[in-house]
Amino acid sequence: MSVANTIPVSLAGRPYDVRVGPGLLARLGEECGTMLRKDSVPVVTDANVAALYRETVDAALAAVGKTASWLVLPAGEKTKDWAHLAQVIDFLLAEGVDRNDRIVALGGGVIGDLTGFAAAILKRGCGFVQVPTTLLAQVDSSVGGKTAINVPMGKNLVGAFHQPALVLADTDVLGTLPPRELRAGYAEVVKYGLIDDPAFFEWCEVNGPALLAGDDAARIEAVSRSVAAKARVVAADERETTGTRALLNLGHTFGHALEAETGYSSALLHGEAVAIGMVLAARYSVRRGLMHGQDAQRIAAHFKACDMKAEVTELALECDGRRLADHMLHDKKMDAGTLPFLLMRGIGQTFLAKDVDIADIAAFMDEELGR
Ligand code: NAD
Ligand code: GLY
């Protein structure tokens, strides 16, 4: 019997459940039930995840009379490219996958985004099940249907909205995640509190360090509350047309500039950049007189208490504020010298400001860099 929390994603015509809890991977076959029509189930994963969980998945499918057919790809962001997309598609065609079949995406956001995009375009759309194995993938990328690959011109520039049929977030698998990856994913948990849920931010302040140290109950609660928050946003604005879903990008404009400056390399993981980016968004909001300085201090103090970087000075960048602002311009459409930015009126009070002056951002970043 399942002890998972079930969070519905209420989308007209294609609703699905996200199940969160321990032991879900070992029950994969039962959890998918009649979704798995054929005896052979295609599973796409990466080499790290396969080494840890292949046997569990084989046994879970065998328990319902099925066999996993594996495609094991190299781990890492570079796998989210055209060549591996073609490899996934060729594999699925060779497996004889039809539109009513379900492809299993077992891994972090790289595997989820790549496999989800393959599912979106194969035979004009096949079903897939997200089995996210990183904290980032459990609380963010596996829910909401954004799928994509990277191309030389930029990250996530080729993709589709394609919702999964089911998401199974087994919190036990977080136990094998490298601590740095766990902390990077945790930034996205904190993000939900900062967007519109101050009580959840307070919960993070109390429980975050325990969650990161391995507290199972805290992990289940954090993933469940984060998924519920994301599910609400996605149900309200699936295709990011009304501005609600854009709130999920809190800290991302500053963060992307830091990722671009560090070459999108392992020097700075996406979640690490988002954590510093959210601190910068808070401090810039203080500079604009929108928010109390003590709120911005609280956010930075929380990341520091969790042994995470919160300051841009910790990155030892050699650039100036203008260069970081230029990276931000590359991302966005400027209107008469101003850019849209997610700012805060307080913890849990994020809003879209459309009048941010890019020269002011450059000056602010110079101050933050100590230039
Ligand atoms: P990832 O998929 O590269 O996983 C990080 C590392 O952890 C990899 O080395 C992987 O092999 C390893 N790993 C995964 N699960 C493990 C486990 N349980 N135990 C041990 N090791 C494990 O990275 P990620 O942070 O999960 O995802 C990043 C990607 O997600 C980026 O491509 C980003 O663009 C995308 N993303 C997408 C969305 C969306 O809405 N679709 C949202 C946020 C991020
Ligand atoms: N990660 C942002 C989104 O899903 O919209």
Coordinates of C-alpha atoms and ligand atoms in Angstrom, one line a residue:
M1 CA 0.0 0.0 0.0
S2 CA 1.3 3.5 -0.9
V3 CA 2.1 5.9 1.9
A4 CA 2.8 8.8 -0.4
N5 CA 1.3 12.2 -0.4
T6 CA -0.6 12.7 -3.6
I7 CA -0.7 16.2 -5.1
P8 CA -3.0 16.8 -8.1
V9 CA -1.9 19.1 -10.9
S10 CA -5.3 20.3 -12.1
L11 CA -5.0 21.0 -15.8
A12 CA -8.1 20.8 -17.9
G13 CA -7.9 17.8 -20.3
R14 CA -4.6 16.5 -18.9
P15 CA -4.7 16.4 -15.1
Y16 CA -2.1 14.2 -13.3
D17 CA -0.8 13.3 -9.9
V18 CA 2.5 13.9 -8.2
R19 CA 3.2 11.3 -5.6
V20 CA 5.8 12.2 -2.9
G21 CA 7.2 9.8 -0.3
P22 CA 9.6 7.1 0.5
G23 CA 9.9 3.8 -1.3
L24 CA 8.1 4.8 -4.5
L25 CA 10.9 3.6 -6.8
A26 CA 10.6 0.0 -5.4
R27 CA 6.8 0.3 -6.2
L28 CA 7.3 1.8 -9.7
G29 CA 5.3 -0.9 -11.4
E30 CA 2.4 -0.8 -9.0
E31 CA 2.3 3.0 -8.9
C32 CA 2.1 3.2 -12.7
G33 CA -0.6 0.4 -12.8
T34 CA -2.4 0.2 -16.1
M35 CA -0.3 3.0 -17.6
L36 CA 2.3 0.5 -18.6
R37 CA 0.5 -1.4 -21.4
K38 CA 3.4 -3.5 -22.9
D39 CA 5.6 -6.0 -21.2
S40 CA 8.7 -4.0 -22.0
V41 CA 8.9 -0.5 -20.4
P42 CA 11.4 2.0 -21.9
V43 CA 13.4 3.7 -19.2
V44 CA 15.8 6.6 -20.0
T45 CA 18.3 7.5 -17.3
D46 CA 21.9 8.6 -16.8
A47 CA 25.0 6.6 -15.8
N48 CA 25.1 7.8 -12.2
V49 CA 21.4 7.0 -11.5
A50 CA 21.6 3.6 -13.4
A51 CA 24.5 2.6 -11.2
L52 CA 22.5 3.3 -8.1
Y53 CA 18.9 2.3 -9.0
R54 CA 18.8 0.0 -12.0
E55 CA 18.4 -3.1 -9.9
T56 CA 15.6 -1.5 -7.9
V57 CA 13.7 -0.5 -11.0
D58 CA 14.2 -3.9 -12.7
A59 CA 12.8 -5.6 -9.6
A60 CA 9.9 -3.1 -9.3
L61 CA 8.8 -3.8 -12.9
A62 CA 9.4 -7.6 -12.6
A63 CA 7.0 -7.5 -9.6
V64 CA 4.2 -6.6 -12.1
G65 CA 5.4 -8.9 -14.9
K66 CA 7.3 -6.2 -16.9
T67 CA 10.8 -5.8 -18.1
A68 CA 12.7 -2.5 -18.2
S69 CA 14.4 -1.7 -21.5
W70 CA 17.2 0.7 -20.6
L71 CA 18.8 3.7 -22.4
V72 CA 21.6 4.9 -20.1
L73 CA 23.1 8.3 -21.1
P74 CA 26.1 10.2 -19.8
A75 CA 25.4 12.2 -16.7
G76 CA 25.6 16.0 -17.0
E77 CA 24.1 19.1 -18.7
K78 CA 25.9 18.4 -22.0
T79 CA 23.5 15.4 -22.5
K80 CA 20.6 17.9 -23.0
D81 CA 21.6 18.3 -26.7
W82 CA 20.5 17.5 -30.2
A83 CA 22.7 14.4 -30.5
H84 CA 21.3 12.8 -27.3
L85 CA 17.8 13.8 -28.3
A86 CA 18.3 11.9 -31.5
Q87 CA 19.6 8.9 -29.6
V88 CA 16.5 8.9 -27.3
I89 CA 14.2 9.1 -30.3
D90 CA 16.0 6.3 -32.1
F91 CA 15.8 4.2 -29.0
L92 CA 12.1 4.8 -28.5
L93 CA 11.4 4.0 -32.2
A94 CA 13.4 0.8 -31.9
E95 CA 11.4 -0.1 -28.8
G96 CA 8.2 0.4 -30.9
V97 CA 6.8 3.0 -28.5
D98 CA 3.3 4.2 -29.5
R99 CA 1.4 7.3 -28.4
N100 CA -0.5 5.4 -25.7
D101 CA 2.7 4.0 -24.2
R102 CA 4.5 5.5 -21.2
I103 CA 8.2 6.3 -21.3
V104 CA 9.9 6.5 -17.9
A105 CA 12.3 9.4 -17.3
L106 CA 14.4 8.4 -14.3
G107 CA 16.9 11.0 -13.2
G108 CA 17.5 14.7 -12.5
G109 CA 16.3 17.7 -14.6
V110 CA 18.6 16.8 -17.4
I111 CA 17.0 13.4 -18.0
G112 CA 13.5 14.8 -17.3
D113 CA 13.8 17.7 -19.7
L114 CA 15.4 15.6 -22.5
T115 CA 13.1 12.6 -22.2
G116 CA 10.1 14.8 -21.8
F117 CA 11.0 16.7 -25.0
A118 CA 11.5 13.4 -26.9
A119 CA 8.1 12.3 -25.7
A120 CA 6.6 15.6 -26.8
I121 CA 7.8 15.2 -30.4
L122 CA 7.8 11.4 -30.9
K123 CA 4.8 10.5 -33.1
R124 CA 3.4 14.0 -32.3
G125 CA 3.3 13.3 -28.6
C126 CA 3.7 10.2 -26.4
G127 CA 3.0 9.8 -22.7
F128 CA 5.8 9.8 -20.1
V129 CA 6.3 9.3 -16.4
Q130 CA 8.7 11.6 -14.5
V131 CA 10.7 9.8 -11.8
P132 CA 12.8 12.7 -10.5
T133 CA 15.9 11.7 -8.5
T134 CA 17.3 15.1 -7.5
L135 CA 15.8 17.6 -5.1
L136 CA 15.7 20.2 -7.9
A137 CA 13.8 17.8 -10.2
Q138 CA 11.4 16.7 -7.4
V139 CA 10.4 20.3 -6.4
D140 CA 10.6 22.0 -9.8
S141 CA 11.6 20.5 -13.2
S142 CA 9.5 17.3 -13.1
V143 CA 6.3 19.2 -12.5
G144 CA 4.7 21.6 -15.0
G145 CA 5.5 20.2 -18.4
K146 CA 8.5 22.4 -19.5
T147 CA 10.8 20.2 -21.6
A148 CA 13.8 21.3 -23.6
I149 CA 17.3 20.9 -24.8
N150 CA 20.2 23.3 -25.0
V151 CA 21.6 24.6 -28.3
P152 CA 24.8 26.5 -29.0
M153 CA 22.8 29.8 -28.9
G154 CA 21.6 29.2 -25.3
K155 CA 20.1 27.0 -22.7
N156 CA 16.6 25.5 -23.1
L157 CA 16.0 27.3 -26.4
V158 CA 14.4 24.3 -28.1
G159 CA 11.6 22.6 -26.3
A160 CA 7.9 22.2 -25.8
F161 CA 5.2 22.2 -23.1
H162 CA 4.4 18.6 -22.6
Q163 CA 2.9 17.4 -19.3
P164 CA 3.8 14.1 -17.8
A165 CA 1.1 11.5 -17.1
L166 CA 2.4 10.9 -13.6
V167 CA 5.3 12.1 -11.3
L168 CA 6.8 9.8 -8.7
A169 CA 9.1 11.6 -6.3
D170 CA 10.7 9.0 -4.1
T171 CA 12.3 11.0 -1.2
D172 CA 14.6 8.0 -0.3
V173 CA 16.7 8.5 -3.4
L174 CA 17.7 12.0 -2.1
G175 CA 19.9 10.0 0.3
T176 CA 22.5 9.3 -2.4
L177 CA 22.6 12.8 -3.9
P178 CA 25.9 14.6 -3.5
P179 CA 25.5 17.3 -0.7
R180 CA 26.3 20.1 -3.2
E181 CA 23.4 19.0 -5.5
L182 CA 21.1 18.7 -2.5
R183 CA 21.8 22.3 -1.4
A184 CA 21.4 23.5 -5.0
G185 CA 17.9 22.0 -5.1
Y186 CA 17.1 23.4 -1.7
A187 CA 17.4 26.9 -3.1
E188 CA 14.3 26.1 -5.2
V189 CA 12.5 25.0 -2.1
V190 CA 13.2 28.3 -0.3
K191 CA 12.1 30.1 -3.5
Y192 CA 8.5 29.0 -2.9
G193 CA 8.5 30.6 0.5
L194 CA 9.9 33.8 -0.8
I195 CA 7.4 34.0 -3.7
D196 CA 4.2 34.0 -1.7
D197 CA 4.3 31.9 1.4
P198 CA 6.1 33.5 4.4
A199 CA 5.0 30.7 6.7
F200 CA 6.8 28.2 4.4
F201 CA 10.0 30.4 4.6
E202 CA 9.7 30.3 8.4
W203 CA 9.3 26.5 8.2
C204 CA 12.5 26.4 6.1
E205 CA 14.4 28.5 8.6
V206 CA 13.5 26.0 11.3
N207 CA 13.8 22.8 9.3
G208 CA 16.2 23.5 6.4
P209 CA 19.4 22.4 8.2
A210 CA 17.8 19.1 9.4
L211 CA 16.4 18.5 5.9
L212 CA 19.9 18.9 4.4
A213 CA 21.4 16.7 7.1
G214 CA 19.0 13.8 6.2
D215 CA 15.8 14.2 8.1
D216 CA 13.3 12.1 6.1
A217 CA 10.1 13.8 7.5
A218 CA 11.5 17.2 6.6
R219 CA 12.3 16.1 3.1
I220 CA 8.9 14.7 2.5
E221 CA 7.2 17.9 3.8
A222 CA 9.5 20.2 1.9
V223 CA 9.0 18.3 -1.4
S224 CA 5.2 18.0 -0.9
R225 CA 4.8 21.7 0.0
S226 CA 7.0 22.8 -2.9
V227 CA 5.1 20.6 -5.4
A228 CA 1.8 21.9 -4.1
A229 CA 3.0 25.4 -4.7
K230 CA 4.2 24.7 -8.2
A231 CA 1.0 22.8 -9.0
R232 CA -1.1 25.8 -8.0
V233 CA 1.0 28.1 -10.2
V234 CA 1.0 25.7 -13.2
A235 CA -2.8 25.2 -12.9
A236 CA -3.2 29.0 -13.0
D237 CA -0.8 29.8 -15.8
E238 CA 0.4 26.6 -17.6
R239 CA 2.1 28.4 -20.5
E240 CA 3.4 31.5 -18.7
T241 CA 1.1 33.9 -20.4
T242 CA -0.5 35.8 -17.5
G243 CA 2.7 36.4 -15.4
T244 CA 1.8 34.1 -12.6
R245 CA 4.2 31.3 -13.7
A246 CA 6.9 33.9 -14.3
L247 CA 7.1 34.4 -10.5
L248 CA 8.8 31.0 -10.4
N249 CA 11.8 32.8 -11.9
L250 CA 12.6 34.7 -8.7
G251 CA 16.4 35.2 -8.5
H252 CA 16.9 33.7 -12.0
T253 CA 17.8 36.9 -13.8
F254 CA 20.6 37.7 -11.4
G255 CA 21.4 34.0 -11.2
H256 CA 21.6 33.5 -15.0
A257 CA 24.1 36.4 -15.2
L258 CA 26.3 34.7 -12.6
E259 CA 26.0 31.3 -14.5
A260 CA 26.9 33.0 -17.8
E261 CA 29.9 34.7 -16.2
T262 CA 31.1 31.4 -14.8
G263 CA 30.5 29.7 -18.2
Y264 CA 27.6 27.5 -17.1
S265 CA 30.2 25.3 -15.6
S266 CA 30.4 23.1 -12.5
A267 CA 32.0 26.2 -10.8
L268 CA 28.4 27.3 -10.1
L269 CA 25.4 25.0 -10.1
H270 CA 22.1 26.5 -11.3
G271 CA 20.5 26.3 -7.8
E272 CA 23.6 27.9 -6.2
A273 CA 23.2 30.8 -8.7
V274 CA 19.5 31.1 -7.8
A275 CA 20.2 31.3 -4.1
I276 CA 22.6 34.2 -4.6
G277 CA 20.2 35.6 -7.2
M278 CA 17.4 35.7 -4.7
V279 CA 19.6 37.5 -2.1
L280 CA 20.5 40.0 -4.8
A281 CA 16.8 40.5 -5.8
A282 CA 16.0 41.1 -2.1
R283 CA 18.9 43.6 -1.6
Y284 CA 18.0 45.4 -4.8
S285 CA 14.4 45.6 -3.5
V286 CA 15.8 47.2 -0.3
R287 CA 17.8 49.6 -2.4
R288 CA 14.6 50.6 -4.2
G289 CA 12.9 51.2 -0.8
L290 CA 10.4 48.4 -1.4
M291 CA 11.5 46.1 1.4
H292 CA 13.0 46.2 4.9
G293 CA 16.7 45.5 5.1
Q294 CA 16.2 43.0 7.9
D295 CA 14.1 40.8 5.5
A296 CA 17.0 40.7 3.0
Q297 CA 19.4 39.9 5.9
R298 CA 17.1 37.0 7.0
I299 CA 17.2 35.5 3.5
A300 CA 21.0 35.6 3.3
A301 CA 21.4 34.4 6.9
H302 CA 19.2 31.4 6.1
F303 CA 21.4 30.3 3.2
K304 CA 24.5 30.8 5.3
A305 CA 22.9 28.7 8.1
C306 CA 22.5 26.0 5.5
D307 CA 26.1 26.1 4.5
M308 CA 25.2 27.7 1.2
K309 CA 26.8 30.6 -0.7
A310 CA 24.7 33.8 -0.3
E311 CA 27.2 36.5 -1.5
V312 CA 28.4 37.3 -5.0
T313 CA 31.8 38.0 -3.5
E314 CA 32.2 34.3 -2.7
L315 CA 32.5 33.6 -6.4
A316 CA 35.7 35.6 -6.9
L317 CA 34.4 37.1 -10.2
E318 CA 36.8 39.4 -12.1
C319 CA 34.1 41.3 -14.0
D320 CA 32.3 44.5 -13.2
G321 CA 28.6 45.2 -12.7
R322 CA 28.1 46.4 -16.3
R323 CA 29.2 43.0 -17.6
L324 CA 26.8 41.2 -15.4
A325 CA 24.0 43.6 -16.5
D326 CA 25.0 42.8 -20.1
H327 CA 24.4 39.1 -19.4
M328 CA 20.9 40.1 -18.1
L329 CA 20.2 42.1 -21.2
H330 CA 21.1 39.1 -23.4
D331 CA 18.2 37.2 -21.6
K332 CA 15.5 39.8 -21.9
K333 CA 13.7 42.4 -24.0
M334 CA 14.6 45.9 -22.9
D335 CA 11.9 48.6 -23.2
A336 CA 13.4 52.2 -23.3
G337 CA 16.4 51.3 -21.0
T338 CA 14.2 49.4 -18.5
L339 CA 13.9 45.6 -17.8
P340 CA 11.2 43.5 -16.1
F341 CA 12.6 42.1 -12.8
L342 CA 11.1 40.0 -10.0
L343 CA 11.4 42.1 -6.8
M344 CA 10.0 41.8 -3.3
R345 CA 7.9 43.9 -1.0
G346 CA 8.8 41.5 1.8
I347 CA 9.3 37.8 2.4
G348 CA 6.5 36.1 0.5
Q349 CA 5.6 39.2 -1.5
T350 CA 7.3 38.8 -4.9
F351 CA 6.0 40.9 -7.8
L352 CA 7.0 41.8 -11.3
A353 CA 8.5 45.3 -11.6
K354 CA 8.6 46.4 -15.2
D355 CA 10.6 49.6 -14.7
V356 CA 14.1 48.5 -13.6
D357 CA 16.8 50.7 -15.0
I358 CA 19.7 48.6 -16.3
A359 CA 22.3 51.2 -15.5
D360 CA 21.0 51.1 -11.9
I361 CA 21.4 47.3 -11.8
A362 CA 25.0 47.7 -13.1
A363 CA 25.7 50.2 -10.3
F364 CA 24.1 47.9 -7.7
M365 CA 26.1 45.0 -8.9
D366 CA 29.3 47.1 -8.7
E367 CA 28.5 47.7 -5.0
E368 CA 27.8 44.0 -4.4
L369 CA 31.1 43.1 -6.1
G370 CA 32.9 45.6 -4.0
R371 CA 34.1 47.5 -7.1
Ligands
NAD1 P1 21.1 16.7 -13.3 O1 20.0 16.0 -13.9 O2 22.4 16.9 -14.1 O3 21.5 15.9 -11.9 C1 22.6 16.4 -11.1 C2 23.6 15.3 -10.9 O4 23.0 14.4 -9.9 C3 23.9 14.4 -12.0 O5 25.3 14.1 -12.0 C4 23.1 13.1 -11.8 O6 23.7 12.0 -12.4 C5 23.1 13.0 -10.3 N1 22.0 12.3 -9.7 C6 20.7 12.4 -10.0 N2 20.0 11.8 -9.1 C7 20.8 11.2 -8.2 C8 20.7 10.5 -7.0 N3 19.5 10.2 -6.5 N4 21.8 10.1 -6.3 C9 23.1 10.5 -6.8 N5 23.3 11.2 -7.9 C10 22.2 11.6 -8.6 O7 20.7 18.2 -12.7 P2 19.4 18.7 -12.0 O8 19.9 19.8 -11.1 O9 18.5 17.7 -11.5 O10 18.6 19.4 -13.2 C11 19.2 20.5 -13.9 C12 18.4 20.7 -15.2 O11 17.1 20.9 -14.9 C13 18.9 21.8 -16.1 O12 19.1 21.3 -17.4 C14 17.8 22.8 -16.0 O13 17.7 23.6 -17.2 C15 16.6 21.9 -15.8 N6 15.4 22.6 -15.2 C16 14.3 22.4 -15.8 C17 13.1 23.0 -15.3 C18 11.8 22.7 -15.9 O14 10.8 23.3 -15.5 N7 11.7 21.9 -16.9 C19 13.2 23.7 -14.1 C20 14.4 23.8 -13.4 C21 15.6 23.3 -14.0
GLY2 N1 11.1 26.4 -13.4 C1 10.2 27.4 -13.9 C2 8.9 26.9 -14.4 O1 8.6 25.7 -14.4 O2 8.2 27.6 -14.9

